[in-house]
Structures are given as C-alpha cells and as structure tokens.
mmCIF file with all atom_site columns, C-alpha atoms in Angstrom:
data_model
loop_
_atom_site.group_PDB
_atom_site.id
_atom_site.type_symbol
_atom_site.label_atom_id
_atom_site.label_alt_id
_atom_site.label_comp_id
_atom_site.label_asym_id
_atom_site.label_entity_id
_atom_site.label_seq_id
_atom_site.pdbx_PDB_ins_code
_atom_site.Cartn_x
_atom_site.Cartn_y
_atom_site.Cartn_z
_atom_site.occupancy
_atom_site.B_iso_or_equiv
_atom_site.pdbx_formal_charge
_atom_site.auth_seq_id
_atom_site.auth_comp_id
_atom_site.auth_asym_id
_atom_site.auth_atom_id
_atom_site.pdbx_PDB_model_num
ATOM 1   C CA . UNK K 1 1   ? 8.534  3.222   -24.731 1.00 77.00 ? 64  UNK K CA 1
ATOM 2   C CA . UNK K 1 2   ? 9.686  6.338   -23.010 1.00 84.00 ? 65  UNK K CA 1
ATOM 3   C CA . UNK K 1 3   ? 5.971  6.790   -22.055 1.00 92.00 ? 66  UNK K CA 1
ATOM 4   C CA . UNK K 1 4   ? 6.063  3.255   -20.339 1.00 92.00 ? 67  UNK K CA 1
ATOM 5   C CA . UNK K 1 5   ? 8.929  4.057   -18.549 1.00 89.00 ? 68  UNK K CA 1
ATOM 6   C CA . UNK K 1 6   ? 8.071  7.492   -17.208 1.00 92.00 ? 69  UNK K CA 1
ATOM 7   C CA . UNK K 1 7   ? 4.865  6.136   -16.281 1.00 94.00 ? 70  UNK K CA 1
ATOM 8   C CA . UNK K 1 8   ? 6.490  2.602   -13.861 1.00 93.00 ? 71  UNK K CA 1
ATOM 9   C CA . UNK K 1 9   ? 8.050  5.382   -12.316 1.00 94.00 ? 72  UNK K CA 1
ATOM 10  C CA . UNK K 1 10  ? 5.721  7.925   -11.172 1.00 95.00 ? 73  UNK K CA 1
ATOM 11  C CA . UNK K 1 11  ? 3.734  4.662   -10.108 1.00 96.00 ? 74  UNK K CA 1
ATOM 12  C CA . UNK K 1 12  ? 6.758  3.597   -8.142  1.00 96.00 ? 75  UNK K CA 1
ATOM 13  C CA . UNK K 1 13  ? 7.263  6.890   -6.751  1.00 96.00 ? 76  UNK K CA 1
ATOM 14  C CA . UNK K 1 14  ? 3.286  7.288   -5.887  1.00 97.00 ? 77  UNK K CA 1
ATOM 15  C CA . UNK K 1 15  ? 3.461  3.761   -4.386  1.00 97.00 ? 78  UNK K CA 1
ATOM 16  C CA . UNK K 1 16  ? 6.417  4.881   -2.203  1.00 97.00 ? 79  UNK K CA 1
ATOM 17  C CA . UNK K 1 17  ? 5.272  7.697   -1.126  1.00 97.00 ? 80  UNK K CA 1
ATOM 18  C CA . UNK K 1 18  ? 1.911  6.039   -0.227  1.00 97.00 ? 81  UNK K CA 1
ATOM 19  C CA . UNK K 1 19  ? 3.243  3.252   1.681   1.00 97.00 ? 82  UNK K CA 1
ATOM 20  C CA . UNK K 1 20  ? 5.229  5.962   3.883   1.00 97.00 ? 83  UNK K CA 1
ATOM 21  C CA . UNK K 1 21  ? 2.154  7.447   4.868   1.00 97.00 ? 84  UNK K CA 1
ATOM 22  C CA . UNK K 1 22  ? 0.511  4.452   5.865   1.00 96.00 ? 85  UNK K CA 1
ATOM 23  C CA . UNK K 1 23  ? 3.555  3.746   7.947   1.00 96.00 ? 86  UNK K CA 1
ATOM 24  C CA . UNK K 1 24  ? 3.243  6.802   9.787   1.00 96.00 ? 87  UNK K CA 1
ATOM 25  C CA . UNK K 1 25  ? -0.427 6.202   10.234  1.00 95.00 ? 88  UNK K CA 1
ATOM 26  C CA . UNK K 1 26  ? 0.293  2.916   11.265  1.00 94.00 ? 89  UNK K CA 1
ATOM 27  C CA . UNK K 1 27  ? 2.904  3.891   13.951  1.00 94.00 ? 90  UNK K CA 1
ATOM 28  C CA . UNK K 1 28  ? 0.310  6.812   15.009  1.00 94.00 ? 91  UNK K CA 1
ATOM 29  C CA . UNK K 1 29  ? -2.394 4.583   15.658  1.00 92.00 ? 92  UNK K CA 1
ATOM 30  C CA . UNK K 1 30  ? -0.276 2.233   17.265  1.00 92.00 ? 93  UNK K CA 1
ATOM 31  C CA . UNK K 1 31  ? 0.755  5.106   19.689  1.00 93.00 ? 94  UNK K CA 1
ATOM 32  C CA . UNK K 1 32  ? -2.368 5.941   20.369  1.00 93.00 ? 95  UNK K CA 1
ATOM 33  C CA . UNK K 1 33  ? -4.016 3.116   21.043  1.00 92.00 ? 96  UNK K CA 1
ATOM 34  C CA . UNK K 1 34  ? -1.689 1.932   23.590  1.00 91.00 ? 97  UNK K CA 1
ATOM 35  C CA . UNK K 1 35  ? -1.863 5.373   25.334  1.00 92.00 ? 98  UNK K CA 1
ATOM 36  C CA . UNK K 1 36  ? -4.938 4.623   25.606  1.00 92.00 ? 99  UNK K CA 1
ATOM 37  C CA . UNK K 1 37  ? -4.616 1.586   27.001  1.00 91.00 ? 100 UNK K CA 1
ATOM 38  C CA . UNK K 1 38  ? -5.697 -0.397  23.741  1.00 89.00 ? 101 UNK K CA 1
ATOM 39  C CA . UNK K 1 39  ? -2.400 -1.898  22.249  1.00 86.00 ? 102 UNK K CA 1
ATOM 40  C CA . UNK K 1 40  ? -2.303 -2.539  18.635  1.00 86.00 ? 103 UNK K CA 1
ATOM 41  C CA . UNK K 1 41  ? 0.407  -4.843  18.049  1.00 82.00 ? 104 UNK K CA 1
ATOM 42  C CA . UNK K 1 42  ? -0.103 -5.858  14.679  1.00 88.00 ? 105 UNK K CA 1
ATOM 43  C CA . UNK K 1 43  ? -0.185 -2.390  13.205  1.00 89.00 ? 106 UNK K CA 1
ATOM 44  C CA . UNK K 1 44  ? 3.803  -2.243  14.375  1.00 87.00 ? 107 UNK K CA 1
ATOM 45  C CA . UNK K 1 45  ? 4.135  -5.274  12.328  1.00 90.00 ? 108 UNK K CA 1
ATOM 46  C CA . UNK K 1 46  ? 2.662  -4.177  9.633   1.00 93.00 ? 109 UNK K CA 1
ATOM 47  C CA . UNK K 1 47  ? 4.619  -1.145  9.647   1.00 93.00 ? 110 UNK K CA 1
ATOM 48  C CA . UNK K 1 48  ? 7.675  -3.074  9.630   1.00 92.00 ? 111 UNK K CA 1
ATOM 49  C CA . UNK K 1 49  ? 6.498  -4.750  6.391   1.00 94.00 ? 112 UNK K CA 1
ATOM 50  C CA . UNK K 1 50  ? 5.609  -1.620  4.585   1.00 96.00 ? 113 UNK K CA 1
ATOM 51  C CA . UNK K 1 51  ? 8.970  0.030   5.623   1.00 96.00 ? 114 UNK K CA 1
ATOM 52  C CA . UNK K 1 52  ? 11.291 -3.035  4.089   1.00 96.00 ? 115 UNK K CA 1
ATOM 53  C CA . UNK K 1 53  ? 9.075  -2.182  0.717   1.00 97.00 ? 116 UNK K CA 1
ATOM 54  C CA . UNK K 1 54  ? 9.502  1.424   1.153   1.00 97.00 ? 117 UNK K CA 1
ATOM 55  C CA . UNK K 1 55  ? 13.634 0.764   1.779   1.00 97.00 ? 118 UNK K CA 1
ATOM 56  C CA . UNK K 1 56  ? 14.113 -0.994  -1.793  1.00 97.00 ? 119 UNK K CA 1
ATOM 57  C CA . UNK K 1 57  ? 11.522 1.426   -3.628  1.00 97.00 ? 120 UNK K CA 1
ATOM 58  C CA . UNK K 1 58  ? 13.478 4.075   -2.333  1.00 96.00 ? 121 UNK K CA 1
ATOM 59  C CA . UNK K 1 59  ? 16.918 2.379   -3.402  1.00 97.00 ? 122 UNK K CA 1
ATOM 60  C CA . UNK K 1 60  ? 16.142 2.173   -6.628  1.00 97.00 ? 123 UNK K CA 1
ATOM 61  C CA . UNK K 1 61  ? 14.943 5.891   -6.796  1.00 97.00 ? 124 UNK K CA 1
ATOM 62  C CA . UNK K 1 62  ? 18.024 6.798   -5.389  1.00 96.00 ? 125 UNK K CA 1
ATOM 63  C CA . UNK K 1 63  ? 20.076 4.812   -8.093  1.00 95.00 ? 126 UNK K CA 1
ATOM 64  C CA . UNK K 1 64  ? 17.650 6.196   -10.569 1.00 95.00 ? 127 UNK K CA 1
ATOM 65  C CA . UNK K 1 65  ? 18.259 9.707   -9.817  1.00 94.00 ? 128 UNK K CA 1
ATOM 66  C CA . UNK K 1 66  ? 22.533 9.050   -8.777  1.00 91.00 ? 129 UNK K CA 1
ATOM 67  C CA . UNK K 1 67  ? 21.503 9.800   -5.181  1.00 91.00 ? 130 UNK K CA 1
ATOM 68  C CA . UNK K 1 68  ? 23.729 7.127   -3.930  1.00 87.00 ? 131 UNK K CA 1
ATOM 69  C CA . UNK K 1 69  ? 27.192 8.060   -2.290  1.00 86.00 ? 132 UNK K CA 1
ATOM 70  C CA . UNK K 1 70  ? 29.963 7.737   -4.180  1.00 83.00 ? 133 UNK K CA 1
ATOM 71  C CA . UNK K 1 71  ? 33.899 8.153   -4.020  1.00 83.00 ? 134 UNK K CA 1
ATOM 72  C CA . UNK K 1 72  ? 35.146 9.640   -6.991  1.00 85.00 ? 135 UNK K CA 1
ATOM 73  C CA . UNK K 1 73  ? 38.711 10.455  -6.032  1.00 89.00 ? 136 UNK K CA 1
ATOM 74  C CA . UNK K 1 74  ? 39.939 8.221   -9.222  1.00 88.00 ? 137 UNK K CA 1
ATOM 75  C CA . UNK K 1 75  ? 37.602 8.524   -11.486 1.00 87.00 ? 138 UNK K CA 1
ATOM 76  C CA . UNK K 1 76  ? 37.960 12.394  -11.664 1.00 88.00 ? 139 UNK K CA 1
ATOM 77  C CA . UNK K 1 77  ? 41.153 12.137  -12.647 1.00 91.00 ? 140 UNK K CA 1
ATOM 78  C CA . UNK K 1 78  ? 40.787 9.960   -15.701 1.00 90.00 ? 141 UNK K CA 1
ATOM 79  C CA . UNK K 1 79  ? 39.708 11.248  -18.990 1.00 92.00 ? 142 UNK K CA 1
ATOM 80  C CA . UNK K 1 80  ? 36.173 10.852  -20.157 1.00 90.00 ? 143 UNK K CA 1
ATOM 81  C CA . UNK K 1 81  ? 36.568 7.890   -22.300 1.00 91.00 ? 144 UNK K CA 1
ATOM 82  C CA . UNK K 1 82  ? 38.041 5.645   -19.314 1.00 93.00 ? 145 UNK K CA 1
ATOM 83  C CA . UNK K 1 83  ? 35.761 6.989   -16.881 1.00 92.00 ? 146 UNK K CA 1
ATOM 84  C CA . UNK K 1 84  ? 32.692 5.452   -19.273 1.00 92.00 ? 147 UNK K CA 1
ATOM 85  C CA . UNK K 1 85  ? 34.504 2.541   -19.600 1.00 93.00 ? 148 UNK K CA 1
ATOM 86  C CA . UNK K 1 86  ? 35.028 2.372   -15.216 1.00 93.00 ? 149 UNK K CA 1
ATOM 87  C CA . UNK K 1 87  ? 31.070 3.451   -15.099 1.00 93.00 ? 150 UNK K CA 1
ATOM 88  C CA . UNK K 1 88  ? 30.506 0.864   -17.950 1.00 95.00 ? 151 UNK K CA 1
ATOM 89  C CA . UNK K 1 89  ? 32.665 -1.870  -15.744 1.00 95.00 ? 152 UNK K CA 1
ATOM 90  C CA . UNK K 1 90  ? 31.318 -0.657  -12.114 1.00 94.00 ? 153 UNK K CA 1
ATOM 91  C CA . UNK K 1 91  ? 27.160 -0.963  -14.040 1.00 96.00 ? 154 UNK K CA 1
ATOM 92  C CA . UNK K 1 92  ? 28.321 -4.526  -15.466 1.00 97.00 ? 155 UNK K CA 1
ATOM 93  C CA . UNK K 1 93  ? 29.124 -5.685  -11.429 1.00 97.00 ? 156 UNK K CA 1
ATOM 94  C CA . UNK K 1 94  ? 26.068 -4.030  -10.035 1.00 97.00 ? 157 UNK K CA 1
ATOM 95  C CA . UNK K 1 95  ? 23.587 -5.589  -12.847 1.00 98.00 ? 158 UNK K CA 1
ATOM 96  C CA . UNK K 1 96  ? 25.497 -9.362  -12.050 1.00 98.00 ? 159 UNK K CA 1
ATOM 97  C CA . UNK K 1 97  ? 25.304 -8.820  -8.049  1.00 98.00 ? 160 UNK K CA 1
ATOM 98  C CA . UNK K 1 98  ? 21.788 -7.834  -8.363  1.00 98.00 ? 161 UNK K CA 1
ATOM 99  C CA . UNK K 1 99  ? 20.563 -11.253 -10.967 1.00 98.00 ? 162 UNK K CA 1
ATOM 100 C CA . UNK K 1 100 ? 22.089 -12.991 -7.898  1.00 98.00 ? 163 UNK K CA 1
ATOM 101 C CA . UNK K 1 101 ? 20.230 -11.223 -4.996  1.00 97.00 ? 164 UNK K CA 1
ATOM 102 C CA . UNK K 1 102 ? 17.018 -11.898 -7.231  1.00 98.00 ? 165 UNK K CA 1
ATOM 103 C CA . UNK K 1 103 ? 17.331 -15.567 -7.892  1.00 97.00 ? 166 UNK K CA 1
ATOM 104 C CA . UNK K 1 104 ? 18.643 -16.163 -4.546  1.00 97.00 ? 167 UNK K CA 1
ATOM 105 C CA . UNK K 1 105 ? 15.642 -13.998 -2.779  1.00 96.00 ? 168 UNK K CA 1
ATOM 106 C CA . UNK K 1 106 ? 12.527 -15.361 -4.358  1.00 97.00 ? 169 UNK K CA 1
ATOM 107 C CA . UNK K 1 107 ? 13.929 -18.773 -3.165  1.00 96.00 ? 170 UNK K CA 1
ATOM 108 C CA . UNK K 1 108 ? 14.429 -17.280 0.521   1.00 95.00 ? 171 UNK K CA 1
ATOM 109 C CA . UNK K 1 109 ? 11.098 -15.842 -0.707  1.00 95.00 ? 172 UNK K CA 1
ATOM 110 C CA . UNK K 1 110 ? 9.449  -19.109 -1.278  1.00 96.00 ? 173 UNK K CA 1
ATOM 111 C CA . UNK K 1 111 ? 11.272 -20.789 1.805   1.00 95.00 ? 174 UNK K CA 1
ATOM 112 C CA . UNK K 1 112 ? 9.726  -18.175 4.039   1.00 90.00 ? 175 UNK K CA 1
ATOM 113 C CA . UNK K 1 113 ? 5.668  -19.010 2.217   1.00 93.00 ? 176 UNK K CA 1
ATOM 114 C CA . UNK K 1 114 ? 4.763  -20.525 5.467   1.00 93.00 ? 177 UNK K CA 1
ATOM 115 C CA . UNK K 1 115 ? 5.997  -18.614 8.133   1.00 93.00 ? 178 UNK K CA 1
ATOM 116 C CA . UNK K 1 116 ? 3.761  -15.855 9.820   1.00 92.00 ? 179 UNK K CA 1
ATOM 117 C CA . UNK K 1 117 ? 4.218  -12.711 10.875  1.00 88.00 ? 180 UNK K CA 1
ATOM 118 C CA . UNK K 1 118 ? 3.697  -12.590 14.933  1.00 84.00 ? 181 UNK K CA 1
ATOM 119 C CA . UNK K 1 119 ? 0.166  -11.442 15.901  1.00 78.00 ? 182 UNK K CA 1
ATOM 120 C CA . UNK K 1 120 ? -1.222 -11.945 12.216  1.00 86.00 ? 183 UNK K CA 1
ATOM 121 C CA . UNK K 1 121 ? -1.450 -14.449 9.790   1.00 90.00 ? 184 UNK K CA 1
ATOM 122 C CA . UNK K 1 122 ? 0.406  -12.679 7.177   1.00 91.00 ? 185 UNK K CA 1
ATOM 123 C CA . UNK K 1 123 ? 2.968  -14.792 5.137   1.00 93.00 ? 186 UNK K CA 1
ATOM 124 C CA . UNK K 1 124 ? 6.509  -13.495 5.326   1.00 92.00 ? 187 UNK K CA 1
ATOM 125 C CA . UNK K 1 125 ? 6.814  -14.098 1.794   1.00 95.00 ? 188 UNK K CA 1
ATOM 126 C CA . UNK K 1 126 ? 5.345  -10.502 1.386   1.00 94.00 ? 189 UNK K CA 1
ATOM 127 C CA . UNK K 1 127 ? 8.374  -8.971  3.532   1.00 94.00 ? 190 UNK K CA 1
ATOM 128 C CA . UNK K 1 128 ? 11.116 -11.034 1.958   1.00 95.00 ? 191 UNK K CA 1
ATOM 129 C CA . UNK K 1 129 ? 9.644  -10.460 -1.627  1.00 96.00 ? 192 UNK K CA 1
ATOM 130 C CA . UNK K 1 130 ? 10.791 -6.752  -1.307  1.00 97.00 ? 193 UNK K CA 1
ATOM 131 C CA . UNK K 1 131 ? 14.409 -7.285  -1.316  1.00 97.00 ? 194 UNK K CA 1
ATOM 132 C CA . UNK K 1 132 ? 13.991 -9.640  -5.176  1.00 97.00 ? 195 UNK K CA 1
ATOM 133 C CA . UNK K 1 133 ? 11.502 -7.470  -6.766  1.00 97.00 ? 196 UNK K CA 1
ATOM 134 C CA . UNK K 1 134 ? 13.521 -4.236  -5.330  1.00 97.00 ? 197 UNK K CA 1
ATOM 135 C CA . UNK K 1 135 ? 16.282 -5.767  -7.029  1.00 97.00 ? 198 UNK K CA 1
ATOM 136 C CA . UNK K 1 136 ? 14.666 -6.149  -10.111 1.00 97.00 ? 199 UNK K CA 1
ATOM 137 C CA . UNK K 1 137 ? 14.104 -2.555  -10.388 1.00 97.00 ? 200 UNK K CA 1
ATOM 138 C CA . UNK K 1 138 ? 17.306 -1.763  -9.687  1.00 97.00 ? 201 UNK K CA 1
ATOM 139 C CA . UNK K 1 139 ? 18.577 -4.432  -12.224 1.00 97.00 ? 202 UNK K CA 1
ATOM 140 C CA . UNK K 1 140 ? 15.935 -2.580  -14.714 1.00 96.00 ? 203 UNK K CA 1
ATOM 141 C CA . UNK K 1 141 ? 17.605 1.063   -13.890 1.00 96.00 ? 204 UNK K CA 1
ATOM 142 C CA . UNK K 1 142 ? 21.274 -0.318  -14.226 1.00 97.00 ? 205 UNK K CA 1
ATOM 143 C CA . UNK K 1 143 ? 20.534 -1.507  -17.568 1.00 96.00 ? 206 UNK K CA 1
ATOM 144 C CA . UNK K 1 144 ? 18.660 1.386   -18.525 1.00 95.00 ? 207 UNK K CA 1
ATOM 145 C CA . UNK K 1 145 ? 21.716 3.381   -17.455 1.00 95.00 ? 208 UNK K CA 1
ATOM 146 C CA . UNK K 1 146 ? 24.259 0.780   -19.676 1.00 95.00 ? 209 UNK K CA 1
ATOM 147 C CA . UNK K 1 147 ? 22.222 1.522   -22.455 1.00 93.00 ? 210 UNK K CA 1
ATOM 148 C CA . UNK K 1 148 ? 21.839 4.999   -22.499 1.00 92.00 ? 211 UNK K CA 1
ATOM 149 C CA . UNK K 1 149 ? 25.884 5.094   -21.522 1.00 92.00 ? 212 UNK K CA 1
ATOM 150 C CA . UNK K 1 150 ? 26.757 2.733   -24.562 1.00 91.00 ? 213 UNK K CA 1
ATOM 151 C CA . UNK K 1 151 ? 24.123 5.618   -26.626 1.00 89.00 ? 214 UNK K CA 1
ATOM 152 C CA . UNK K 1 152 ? 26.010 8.383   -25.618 1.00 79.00 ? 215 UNK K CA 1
ATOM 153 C CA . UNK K 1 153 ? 29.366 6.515   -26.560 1.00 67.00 ? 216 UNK K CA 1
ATOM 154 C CA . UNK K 1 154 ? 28.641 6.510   -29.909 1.00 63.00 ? 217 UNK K CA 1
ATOM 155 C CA . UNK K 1 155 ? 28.231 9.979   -30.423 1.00 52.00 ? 218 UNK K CA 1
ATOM 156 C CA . UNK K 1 156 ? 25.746 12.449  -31.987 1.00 47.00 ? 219 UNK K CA 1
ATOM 157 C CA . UNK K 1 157 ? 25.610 11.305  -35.786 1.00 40.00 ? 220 UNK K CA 1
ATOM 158 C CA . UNK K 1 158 ? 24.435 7.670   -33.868 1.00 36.00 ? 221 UNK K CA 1
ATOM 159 C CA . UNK K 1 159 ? 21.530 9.251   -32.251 1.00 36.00 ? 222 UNK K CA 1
ATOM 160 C CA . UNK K 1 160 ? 22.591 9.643   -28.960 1.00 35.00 ? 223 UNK K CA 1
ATOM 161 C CA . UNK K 1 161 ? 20.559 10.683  -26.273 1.00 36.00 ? 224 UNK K CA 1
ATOM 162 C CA . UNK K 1 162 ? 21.455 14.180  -24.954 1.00 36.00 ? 225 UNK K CA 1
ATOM 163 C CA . UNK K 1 163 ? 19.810 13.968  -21.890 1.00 40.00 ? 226 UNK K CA 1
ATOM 164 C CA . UNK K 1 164 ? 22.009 14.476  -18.379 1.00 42.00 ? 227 UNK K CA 1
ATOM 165 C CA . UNK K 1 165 ? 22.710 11.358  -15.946 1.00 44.00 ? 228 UNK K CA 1
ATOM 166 C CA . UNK K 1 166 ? 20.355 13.499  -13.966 1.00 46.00 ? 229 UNK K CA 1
ATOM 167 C CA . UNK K 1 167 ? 17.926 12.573  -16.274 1.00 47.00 ? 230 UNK K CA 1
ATOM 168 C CA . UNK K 1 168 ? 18.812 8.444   -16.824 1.00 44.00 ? 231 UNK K CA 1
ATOM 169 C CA . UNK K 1 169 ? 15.644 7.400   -15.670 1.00 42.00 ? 232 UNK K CA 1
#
C-alpha cells in the first residue's frame, strides 16, 4: 500500500511541477507574441487554468509535508497526550470542512459544464474541478495523518509507525 501511496505522490508532485512550467511557457509565449505584435490571448487563459490546478496540488503538498502556517502558542504548552487529542480534534474539522467543499464543488463543477472560457471553447468545468478534486487530496492526506496519529497513540507493542510528521505522507 505504502508503494501506492508513495507513488500518487511523486505523480502529483511531477504533475505540479509540470503544469508550472507550462505556465511559465504559456505566459512567455504570450509575452512574446504580443511584443511582437501577435497577441495570444488564449494562452493567458490557459495559464490561468493551469495555475488554479497548480494552487490546490500545491495545498495539499504543503499539508502533506506540515508546510502550512500554524499558531502554536497553546498547543506547546499542553502535554503530549492533549496535544494529539487537539491535532486529533483540529484533523476531525479539516477532514468535515473539506467532504463539504467537495460535494458542494463538483455541483458548482457541474453548474459551470456549459460555460466557456473567453477566447476558447474550453468548459469551465476543468477550472472549477480543481478546487473538489484538490480537496479530495487533501481529505486523503488528513486521513492519512488521523490514522497514522491514532497508530502512534497506541504505542510501540501496537505496531506503531515510527516515522516523523515530517514523514506523514
């Protein structure tokens, strides 16, 4: 499983990386062209598209990896079993905010089937289906992260996992 895992994410983080580049190349040509007198309109648009994408792959990397900020004037100060149980309580809100942002966005998802990008005929479905499936990674991460948390509560003679949250993948 492990395997599975590790592999979703170097294809998310391939992915990610790939889509910024075509951004930039995007933006470049865009530059270009209209320097030389040749505006490229759609490539802006398309750029815009790619960057939503590249904003919720990167999200969930960041959660992935605990890149996000974080205010931990509280929690420091409580002992190691309540501050699993806050982390525990703080992962249980995050995983029921994101179900909601994913049933609610493939409906804006599907509301949006029909309505065009300007200067192409792409659907805005593709732009507005980054914030759900975004979410769904994230949702897939936070649980990850309950699970190896509840692990790790249980102590070493349950098996628990020994790995870092630098290494919660």
């Amino acid at each position: 499983m492990d395997r599975i895992i590790n592999f979703l994410i170097a294809l998310e983080e391939f992915v990610s990386r790939t889509l910024l580049v075509c951004v930039v190349l995007l933006v470049f040509f865009a530059a270009v062209g209209r320097w030389f007198g040749l505006p490229v309109a759609w490539s802006v648009n398309i750029a815009q598209l790619l960057f939503v994408w590249i904003i919720f792959l990167g999200a969930n990397q960041a959660l992935r990896n605990d890149k996000h900020i974080g205010v931990d004037i509280i929690t420091s100060r409580l002992t190691v079993q309540w501050r699993r149980l806050s982390e525990l309580g703080v992962l249980a809100l995050v995983s029921a905010f994101l179900v909601f942002i994913v049933m609610y966005g493939v409906g804006l998802s599907i509301d949006n089937a029909t309505r065009t990008i300007s200067n192409t005929s792409i659907s805005y479905f593709y732009i507005t289906m980054a914030v759900p499936v975004g979410c769904l990674l994230m949702l897939a991460t936070t649980l990850r992260k309950i699970q190896r948390l509840v692990v790790n509560d249980r102590g070493p003679s349950h098996g628990a996992l020994s790995e870092s949250s630098d290494d919660v993948r």
